[in-house]
């Protein structure tokens, strides 16, 4: 599978289907001028927030900055945090409508993640909160430095796989993906510049 992904990456096919179509990558989804503009604008316009995880009474800062945006009423709760939605940024709305024109899905909220360098990361998890519904479609846009997206089976022992997410790419997780797999954004040791990730979601309750 990994060889297939690596080989595919040397070609310029518009999309790659993985895990029986539950994971689909469009490596160059955004027009490059929009991707560049979004990266430069969001880095400075967003008042990025440092949230933390409470473990045994201690607060551990997440190794990345975050910001929650969306329609009123789309509060997002995870790891002991509750995010109230901030109003849409116009660049985020432009990207959202481009995705919605190309997918049979619509979104009412987005989590923005800022990975400042290669040591920022996201640990293994599934986006399986009840508020996302049983088979959520999540559309994930990457801007800036290329980082690897890793995934592995949730219930059976099996190797993890990884795929690079280039500037302007779109990764779709859908169907039973959150049920069967965990995913992560691992740290990297070679120095890396910053990366912004936008994961569009639909909060259903
Ligand atoms: O940064 C990424 O590509 C992954 C983000 C993610 O998994 C999440 O926000 O739930
Ligand atoms: Fe996730």
PDB file of C-alpha atoms and ligand atoms in Angstrom:
ATOM      1  CA  UNK A   1       0.000   0.000   0.000  1.00  0.00           C
ATOM      2  CA  UNK A   2       2.755   2.477   0.967  1.00  0.00           C
ATOM      3  CA  UNK A   3       4.601   1.705  -2.321  1.00  0.00           C
ATOM      4  CA  UNK A   4       1.396   2.356  -4.216  1.00  0.00           C
ATOM      5  CA  UNK A   5       0.978   5.722  -2.496  1.00  0.00           C
ATOM      6  CA  UNK A   6       4.615   6.698  -3.173  1.00  0.00           C
ATOM      7  CA  UNK A   7       4.350   5.668  -6.822  1.00  0.00           C
ATOM      8  CA  UNK A   8       1.088   7.468  -7.244  1.00  0.00           C
ATOM      9  CA  UNK A   9       2.643  10.630  -5.839  1.00  0.00           C
ATOM     10  CA  UNK A  10       5.079  10.792  -8.740  1.00  0.00           C
ATOM     11  CA  UNK A  11       2.180  11.014 -11.188  1.00  0.00           C
ATOM     12  CA  UNK A  12      -0.317  13.835 -11.471  1.00  0.00           C
ATOM     13  CA  UNK A  13      -3.635  12.019 -11.159  1.00  0.00           C
ATOM     14  CA  UNK A  14      -6.299  14.359  -9.745  1.00  0.00           C
ATOM     15  CA  UNK A  15      -7.249  12.147  -6.794  1.00  0.00           C
ATOM     16  CA  UNK A  16      -6.176   9.075  -4.876  1.00  0.00           C
ATOM     17  CA  UNK A  17      -8.707   6.747  -3.253  1.00  0.00           C
ATOM     18  CA  UNK A  18      -7.639   4.851  -0.153  1.00  0.00           C
ATOM     19  CA  UNK A  19      -9.310   2.470   2.282  1.00  0.00           C
ATOM     20  CA  UNK A  20     -12.214   1.640  -0.014  1.00  0.00           C
ATOM     21  CA  UNK A  21     -12.851   5.296  -0.776  1.00  0.00           C
ATOM     22  CA  UNK A  22     -13.239   6.289   2.900  1.00  0.00           C
ATOM     23  CA  UNK A  23     -10.110   8.437   2.486  1.00  0.00           C
ATOM     24  CA  UNK A  24      -9.671  10.471  -0.704  1.00  0.00           C
ATOM     25  CA  UNK A  25      -6.869  12.944  -1.421  1.00  0.00           C
ATOM     26  CA  UNK A  26      -6.931  15.698  -4.060  1.00  0.00           C
ATOM     27  CA  UNK A  27      -3.262  16.801  -3.979  1.00  0.00           C
ATOM     28  CA  UNK A  28      -3.773  20.080  -5.832  1.00  0.00           C
ATOM     29  CA  UNK A  29      -7.362  21.011  -5.085  1.00  0.00           C
ATOM     30  CA  UNK A  30      -7.020  24.765  -4.490  1.00  0.00           C
ATOM     31  CA  UNK A  31      -5.822  27.048  -7.293  1.00  0.00           C
ATOM     32  CA  UNK A  32      -2.269  27.975  -6.242  1.00  0.00           C
ATOM     33  CA  UNK A  33      -2.986  31.720  -5.994  1.00  0.00           C
ATOM     34  CA  UNK A  34      -5.913  31.028  -3.623  1.00  0.00           C
ATOM     35  CA  UNK A  35      -3.795  28.631  -1.532  1.00  0.00           C
ATOM     36  CA  UNK A  36      -0.980  31.223  -1.241  1.00  0.00           C
ATOM     37  CA  UNK A  37      -3.417  34.018  -0.424  1.00  0.00           C
ATOM     38  CA  UNK A  38      -5.243  31.907   2.201  1.00  0.00           C
ATOM     39  CA  UNK A  39      -1.984  30.929   3.914  1.00  0.00           C
ATOM     40  CA  UNK A  40      -0.686  34.523   4.113  1.00  0.00           C
ATOM     41  CA  UNK A  41      -4.036  35.965   5.185  1.00  0.00           C
ATOM     42  CA  UNK A  42      -5.005  33.383   7.806  1.00  0.00           C
ATOM     43  CA  UNK A  43      -1.610  33.403   9.533  1.00  0.00           C
ATOM     44  CA  UNK A  44      -1.993  37.080  10.378  1.00  0.00           C
ATOM     45  CA  UNK A  45      -5.799  37.559  10.536  1.00  0.00           C
ATOM     46  CA  UNK A  46      -6.677  34.686  12.893  1.00  0.00           C
ATOM     47  CA  UNK A  47      -6.201  35.327  16.635  1.00  0.00           C
ATOM     48  CA  UNK A  48      -4.785  31.808  17.118  1.00  0.00           C
ATOM     49  CA  UNK A  49      -5.520  30.316  20.533  1.00  0.00           C
ATOM     50  CA  UNK A  50      -3.510  28.033  22.776  1.00  0.00           C
ATOM     51  CA  UNK A  51      -5.872  25.451  24.317  1.00  0.00           C
ATOM     52  CA  UNK A  52      -4.921  22.758  26.774  1.00  0.00           C
ATOM     53  CA  UNK A  53      -5.840  19.282  27.880  1.00  0.00           C
ATOM     54  CA  UNK A  54      -6.582  18.554  31.542  1.00  0.00           C
ATOM     55  CA  UNK A  55      -4.851  15.345  32.728  1.00  0.00           C
ATOM     56  CA  UNK A  56      -4.762  14.396  36.438  1.00  0.00           C
ATOM     57  CA  UNK A  57      -5.469  17.992  37.418  1.00  0.00           C
ATOM     58  CA  UNK A  58      -2.665  19.372  35.239  1.00  0.00           C
ATOM     59  CA  UNK A  59      -3.177  21.459  32.134  1.00  0.00           C
ATOM     60  CA  UNK A  60      -1.046  20.305  29.204  1.00  0.00           C
ATOM     61  CA  UNK A  61      -0.978  22.727  26.250  1.00  0.00           C
ATOM     62  CA  UNK A  62      -1.839  21.175  22.876  1.00  0.00           C
ATOM     63  CA  UNK A  63       1.238  21.142  20.590  1.00  0.00           C
ATOM     64  CA  UNK A  64      -0.444  23.457  18.062  1.00  0.00           C
ATOM     65  CA  UNK A  65      -2.699  26.522  18.036  1.00  0.00           C
ATOM     66  CA  UNK A  66      -6.393  26.316  17.177  1.00  0.00           C
ATOM     67  CA  UNK A  67      -9.427  28.417  16.262  1.00  0.00           C
ATOM     68  CA  UNK A  68     -13.052  27.315  15.849  1.00  0.00           C
ATOM     69  CA  UNK A  69     -15.254  29.026  13.254  1.00  0.00           C
ATOM     70  CA  UNK A  70     -18.799  28.433  12.111  1.00  0.00           C
ATOM     71  CA  UNK A  71     -22.475  29.196  12.207  1.00  0.00           C
ATOM     72  CA  UNK A  72     -23.990  30.235  15.549  1.00  0.00           C
ATOM     73  CA  UNK A  73     -25.039  27.153  17.535  1.00  0.00           C
ATOM     74  CA  UNK A  74     -22.139  24.964  16.382  1.00  0.00           C
ATOM     75  CA  UNK A  75     -20.255  24.662  19.684  1.00  0.00           C
ATOM     76  CA  UNK A  76     -17.609  21.928  19.515  1.00  0.00           C
ATOM     77  CA  UNK A  77     -16.673  19.888  22.601  1.00  0.00           C
ATOM     78  CA  UNK A  78     -13.609  17.677  22.806  1.00  0.00           C
ATOM     79  CA  UNK A  79     -10.950  16.705  25.382  1.00  0.00           C
ATOM     80  CA  UNK A  80     -12.641  18.760  28.095  1.00  0.00           C
ATOM     81  CA  UNK A  81     -12.806  21.894  25.921  1.00  0.00           C
ATOM     82  CA  UNK A  82     -15.837  23.683  24.558  1.00  0.00           C
ATOM     83  CA  UNK A  83     -15.298  25.938  21.566  1.00  0.00           C
ATOM     84  CA  UNK A  84     -17.927  28.527  20.737  1.00  0.00           C
ATOM     85  CA  UNK A  85     -17.870  29.365  17.026  1.00  0.00           C
ATOM     86  CA  UNK A  86     -16.253  32.579  15.807  1.00  0.00           C
ATOM     87  CA  UNK A  87     -17.729  34.257  12.702  1.00  0.00           C
ATOM     88  CA  UNK A  88     -16.590  33.041   9.275  1.00  0.00           C
ATOM     89  CA  UNK A  89     -13.511  34.629   7.760  1.00  0.00           C
ATOM     90  CA  UNK A  90     -14.164  35.542   4.074  1.00  0.00           C
ATOM     91  CA  UNK A  91     -11.216  33.433   2.792  1.00  0.00           C
ATOM     92  CA  UNK A  92     -12.489  30.429   4.751  1.00  0.00           C
ATOM     93  CA  UNK A  93     -15.962  30.930   3.228  1.00  0.00           C
ATOM     94  CA  UNK A  94     -14.452  31.026  -0.287  1.00  0.00           C
ATOM     95  CA  UNK A  95     -12.664  27.714   0.346  1.00  0.00           C
ATOM     96  CA  UNK A  96     -15.796  26.201   1.922  1.00  0.00           C
ATOM     97  CA  UNK A  97     -17.932  27.017  -1.137  1.00  0.00           C
ATOM     98  CA  UNK A  98     -15.282  25.638  -3.502  1.00  0.00           C
ATOM     99  CA  UNK A  99     -15.358  22.333  -1.604  1.00  0.00           C
ATOM    100  CA  UNK A 100     -19.163  22.288  -1.491  1.00  0.00           C
ATOM    101  CA  UNK A 101     -19.304  22.840  -5.286  1.00  0.00           C
ATOM    102  CA  UNK A 102     -17.215  19.699  -5.749  1.00  0.00           C
ATOM    103  CA  UNK A 103     -18.585  17.376  -3.067  1.00  0.00           C
ATOM    104  CA  UNK A 104     -22.011  16.062  -2.141  1.00  0.00           C
ATOM    105  CA  UNK A 105     -21.598  17.548   1.361  1.00  0.00           C
ATOM    106  CA  UNK A 106     -22.042  20.850   3.175  1.00  0.00           C
ATOM    107  CA  UNK A 107     -20.380  22.161   6.299  1.00  0.00           C
ATOM    108  CA  UNK A 108     -21.458  24.507   9.098  1.00  0.00           C
ATOM    109  CA  UNK A 109     -18.150  24.795  10.966  1.00  0.00           C
ATOM    110  CA  UNK A 110     -14.397  24.425  10.672  1.00  0.00           C
ATOM    111  CA  UNK A 111     -11.515  23.737  13.041  1.00  0.00           C
ATOM    112  CA  UNK A 112      -8.377  25.666  12.078  1.00  0.00           C
ATOM    113  CA  UNK A 113      -5.078  24.198  13.291  1.00  0.00           C
ATOM    114  CA  UNK A 114      -1.757  26.033  13.153  1.00  0.00           C
ATOM    115  CA  UNK A 115       1.361  23.821  13.298  1.00  0.00           C
ATOM    116  CA  UNK A 116       4.116  26.377  13.925  1.00  0.00           C
ATOM    117  CA  UNK A 117       7.019  24.001  13.158  1.00  0.00           C
ATOM    118  CA  UNK A 118       7.840  20.295  12.850  1.00  0.00           C
ATOM    119  CA  UNK A 119       7.462  19.685  16.595  1.00  0.00           C
ATOM    120  CA  UNK A 120       3.800  20.732  16.542  1.00  0.00           C
ATOM    121  CA  UNK A 121       1.528  17.739  15.970  1.00  0.00           C
ATOM    122  CA  UNK A 122      -1.813  16.032  16.536  1.00  0.00           C
ATOM    123  CA  UNK A 123      -1.880  12.704  18.368  1.00  0.00           C
ATOM    124  CA  UNK A 124      -3.836   9.576  17.392  1.00  0.00           C
ATOM    125  CA  UNK A 125      -7.577  10.146  17.510  1.00  0.00           C
ATOM    126  CA  UNK A 126     -10.851   9.633  15.638  1.00  0.00           C
ATOM    127  CA  UNK A 127     -13.244  12.481  14.961  1.00  0.00           C
ATOM    128  CA  UNK A 128     -16.108  10.389  16.281  1.00  0.00           C
ATOM    129  CA  UNK A 129     -17.877  12.813  18.606  1.00  0.00           C
ATOM    130  CA  UNK A 130     -21.643  12.271  18.663  1.00  0.00           C
ATOM    131  CA  UNK A 131     -22.230  15.853  17.497  1.00  0.00           C
ATOM    132  CA  UNK A 132     -20.704  14.930  14.097  1.00  0.00           C
ATOM    133  CA  UNK A 133     -23.196  12.131  13.446  1.00  0.00           C
ATOM    134  CA  UNK A 134     -22.413   8.433  12.813  1.00  0.00           C
ATOM    135  CA  UNK A 135     -20.674   8.731   9.398  1.00  0.00           C
ATOM    136  CA  UNK A 136     -19.249  12.249   9.188  1.00  0.00           C
ATOM    137  CA  UNK A 137     -17.714  13.674   6.028  1.00  0.00           C
ATOM    138  CA  UNK A 138     -14.741  15.824   7.039  1.00  0.00           C
ATOM    139  CA  UNK A 139     -12.936  17.933   4.435  1.00  0.00           C
ATOM    140  CA  UNK A 140      -9.393  18.819   5.382  1.00  0.00           C
ATOM    141  CA  UNK A 141      -7.431  21.543   3.542  1.00  0.00           C
ATOM    142  CA  UNK A 142      -3.662  21.900   3.979  1.00  0.00           C
ATOM    143  CA  UNK A 143      -1.746  25.160   3.514  1.00  0.00           C
ATOM    144  CA  UNK A 144       1.989  25.767   3.900  1.00  0.00           C
ATOM    145  CA  UNK A 145       4.633  23.173   4.720  1.00  0.00           C
ATOM    146  CA  UNK A 146       3.922  19.623   3.599  1.00  0.00           C
ATOM    147  CA  UNK A 147       3.348  17.304   6.547  1.00  0.00           C
ATOM    148  CA  UNK A 148       2.370  13.630   6.686  1.00  0.00           C
ATOM    149  CA  UNK A 149      -1.095  12.389   7.601  1.00  0.00           C
ATOM    150  CA  UNK A 150      -0.937   8.969   9.302  1.00  0.00           C
ATOM    151  CA  UNK A 151      -3.709   6.469   9.931  1.00  0.00           C
ATOM    152  CA  UNK A 152      -4.041   2.972  11.409  1.00  0.00           C
ATOM    153  CA  UNK A 153      -6.818   0.493  12.213  1.00  0.00           C
ATOM    154  CA  UNK A 154      -8.669   1.233  15.446  1.00  0.00           C
ATOM    155  CA  UNK A 155      -9.665  -2.250  16.579  1.00  0.00           C
ATOM    156  CA  UNK A 156      -7.097  -4.613  15.037  1.00  0.00           C
ATOM    157  CA  UNK A 157      -3.334  -4.522  15.279  1.00  0.00           C
ATOM    158  CA  UNK A 158      -1.954  -3.310  11.989  1.00  0.00           C
ATOM    159  CA  UNK A 159       0.732  -1.037  10.556  1.00  0.00           C
ATOM    160  CA  UNK A 160       0.118   2.664  10.239  1.00  0.00           C
ATOM    161  CA  UNK A 161       0.219   4.262   6.796  1.00  0.00           C
ATOM    162  CA  UNK A 162       1.028   7.807   5.839  1.00  0.00           C
ATOM    163  CA  UNK A 163       0.527  10.205   2.987  1.00  0.00           C
ATOM    164  CA  UNK A 164       1.968  13.681   2.390  1.00  0.00           C
ATOM    165  CA  UNK A 165      -0.465  16.599   2.402  1.00  0.00           C
ATOM    166  CA  UNK A 166       0.866  19.300   0.050  1.00  0.00           C
ATOM    167  CA  UNK A 167       0.017  23.026   0.045  1.00  0.00           C
ATOM    168  CA  UNK A 168      -3.480  23.435  -1.446  1.00  0.00           C
ATOM    169  CA  UNK A 169      -4.473  19.771  -1.058  1.00  0.00           C
ATOM    170  CA  UNK A 170      -7.860  18.469   0.082  1.00  0.00           C
ATOM    171  CA  UNK A 171      -8.235  15.253   2.069  1.00  0.00           C
ATOM    172  CA  UNK A 172     -11.712  13.796   2.559  1.00  0.00           C
ATOM    173  CA  UNK A 173     -12.515  11.390   5.391  1.00  0.00           C
ATOM    174  CA  UNK A 174     -15.962   9.858   5.014  1.00  0.00           C
ATOM    175  CA  UNK A 175     -18.269   6.895   5.576  1.00  0.00           C
ATOM    176  CA  UNK A 176     -16.999   4.557   8.299  1.00  0.00           C
ATOM    177  CA  UNK A 177     -13.465   6.023   8.367  1.00  0.00           C
ATOM    178  CA  UNK A 178     -13.788   7.437  11.911  1.00  0.00           C
ATOM    179  CA  UNK A 179     -15.275   4.156  13.073  1.00  0.00           C
ATOM    180  CA  UNK A 180     -12.526   1.882  11.659  1.00  0.00           C
ATOM    181  CA  UNK A 181      -9.391   4.074  11.835  1.00  0.00           C
ATOM    182  CA  UNK A 182      -7.414   6.457  14.031  1.00  0.00           C
ATOM    183  CA  UNK A 183      -5.457   9.290  12.422  1.00  0.00           C
ATOM    184  CA  UNK A 184      -2.650  11.622  13.465  1.00  0.00           C
ATOM    185  CA  UNK A 185      -0.323  14.378  12.271  1.00  0.00           C
ATOM    186  CA  UNK A 186       3.066  13.168  13.566  1.00  0.00           C
ATOM    187  CA  UNK A 187       5.970  15.370  14.583  1.00  0.00           C
ATOM    188  CA  UNK A 188       8.870  15.586  12.113  1.00  0.00           C
ATOM    189  CA  UNK A 189      12.539  15.988  12.958  1.00  0.00           C
ATOM    190  CA  UNK A 190      13.741  17.830   9.810  1.00  0.00           C
ATOM    191  CA  UNK A 191      13.008  21.540  10.320  1.00  0.00           C
ATOM    192  CA  UNK A 192       9.629  22.535   8.910  1.00  0.00           C
ATOM    193  CA  UNK A 193       7.911  25.829   8.315  1.00  0.00           C
ATOM    194  CA  UNK A 194       4.377  26.470   9.480  1.00  0.00           C
ATOM    195  CA  UNK A 195       1.309  24.658   8.225  1.00  0.00           C
ATOM    196  CA  UNK A 196      -2.358  25.615   8.514  1.00  0.00           C
ATOM    197  CA  UNK A 197      -5.026  22.950   8.390  1.00  0.00           C
ATOM    198  CA  UNK A 198      -8.749  23.597   8.016  1.00  0.00           C
ATOM    199  CA  UNK A 199     -11.040  20.662   8.833  1.00  0.00           C
ATOM    200  CA  UNK A 200     -14.567  21.480   7.692  1.00  0.00           C
ATOM    201  CA  UNK A 201     -17.230  19.641   9.642  1.00  0.00           C
ATOM    202  CA  UNK A 202     -21.001  19.501   9.947  1.00  0.00           C
ATOM    203  CA  UNK A 203     -22.259  19.649  13.526  1.00  0.00           C
ATOM    204  CA  UNK A 204     -25.612  17.888  13.529  1.00  0.00           C
ATOM    205  CA  UNK A 205     -26.680  18.188  17.167  1.00  0.00           C
TER     206      UNK A 205
HETATM  207  O1  LIG B   1      -3.775  18.606  10.569  1.00  0.00           O
HETATM  208  C1  LIG B   1      -4.326  17.652  10.031  1.00  0.00           C
HETATM  209  O2  LIG B   1      -4.176  17.373   8.841  1.00  0.00           O
HETATM  210  C2  LIG B   1      -5.234  16.759  10.854  1.00  0.00           C
HETATM  211  C3  LIG B   1      -6.249  17.533  11.641  1.00  0.00           C
HETATM  212  C4  LIG B   1      -7.222  16.656  12.351  1.00  0.00           C
HETATM  213  O3  LIG B   1      -7.154  15.463  12.320  1.00  0.00           O
HETATM  214  C5  LIG B   1      -8.310  17.277  13.111  1.00  0.00           C
HETATM  215  O4  LIG B   1      -8.406  18.515  13.173  1.00  0.00           O
HETATM  216  O5  LIG B   1      -9.121  16.537  13.674  1.00  0.00           O
HETATM  217 FE1  LIG B   2      -8.955  14.559  13.100  1.00  0.00          FE
END
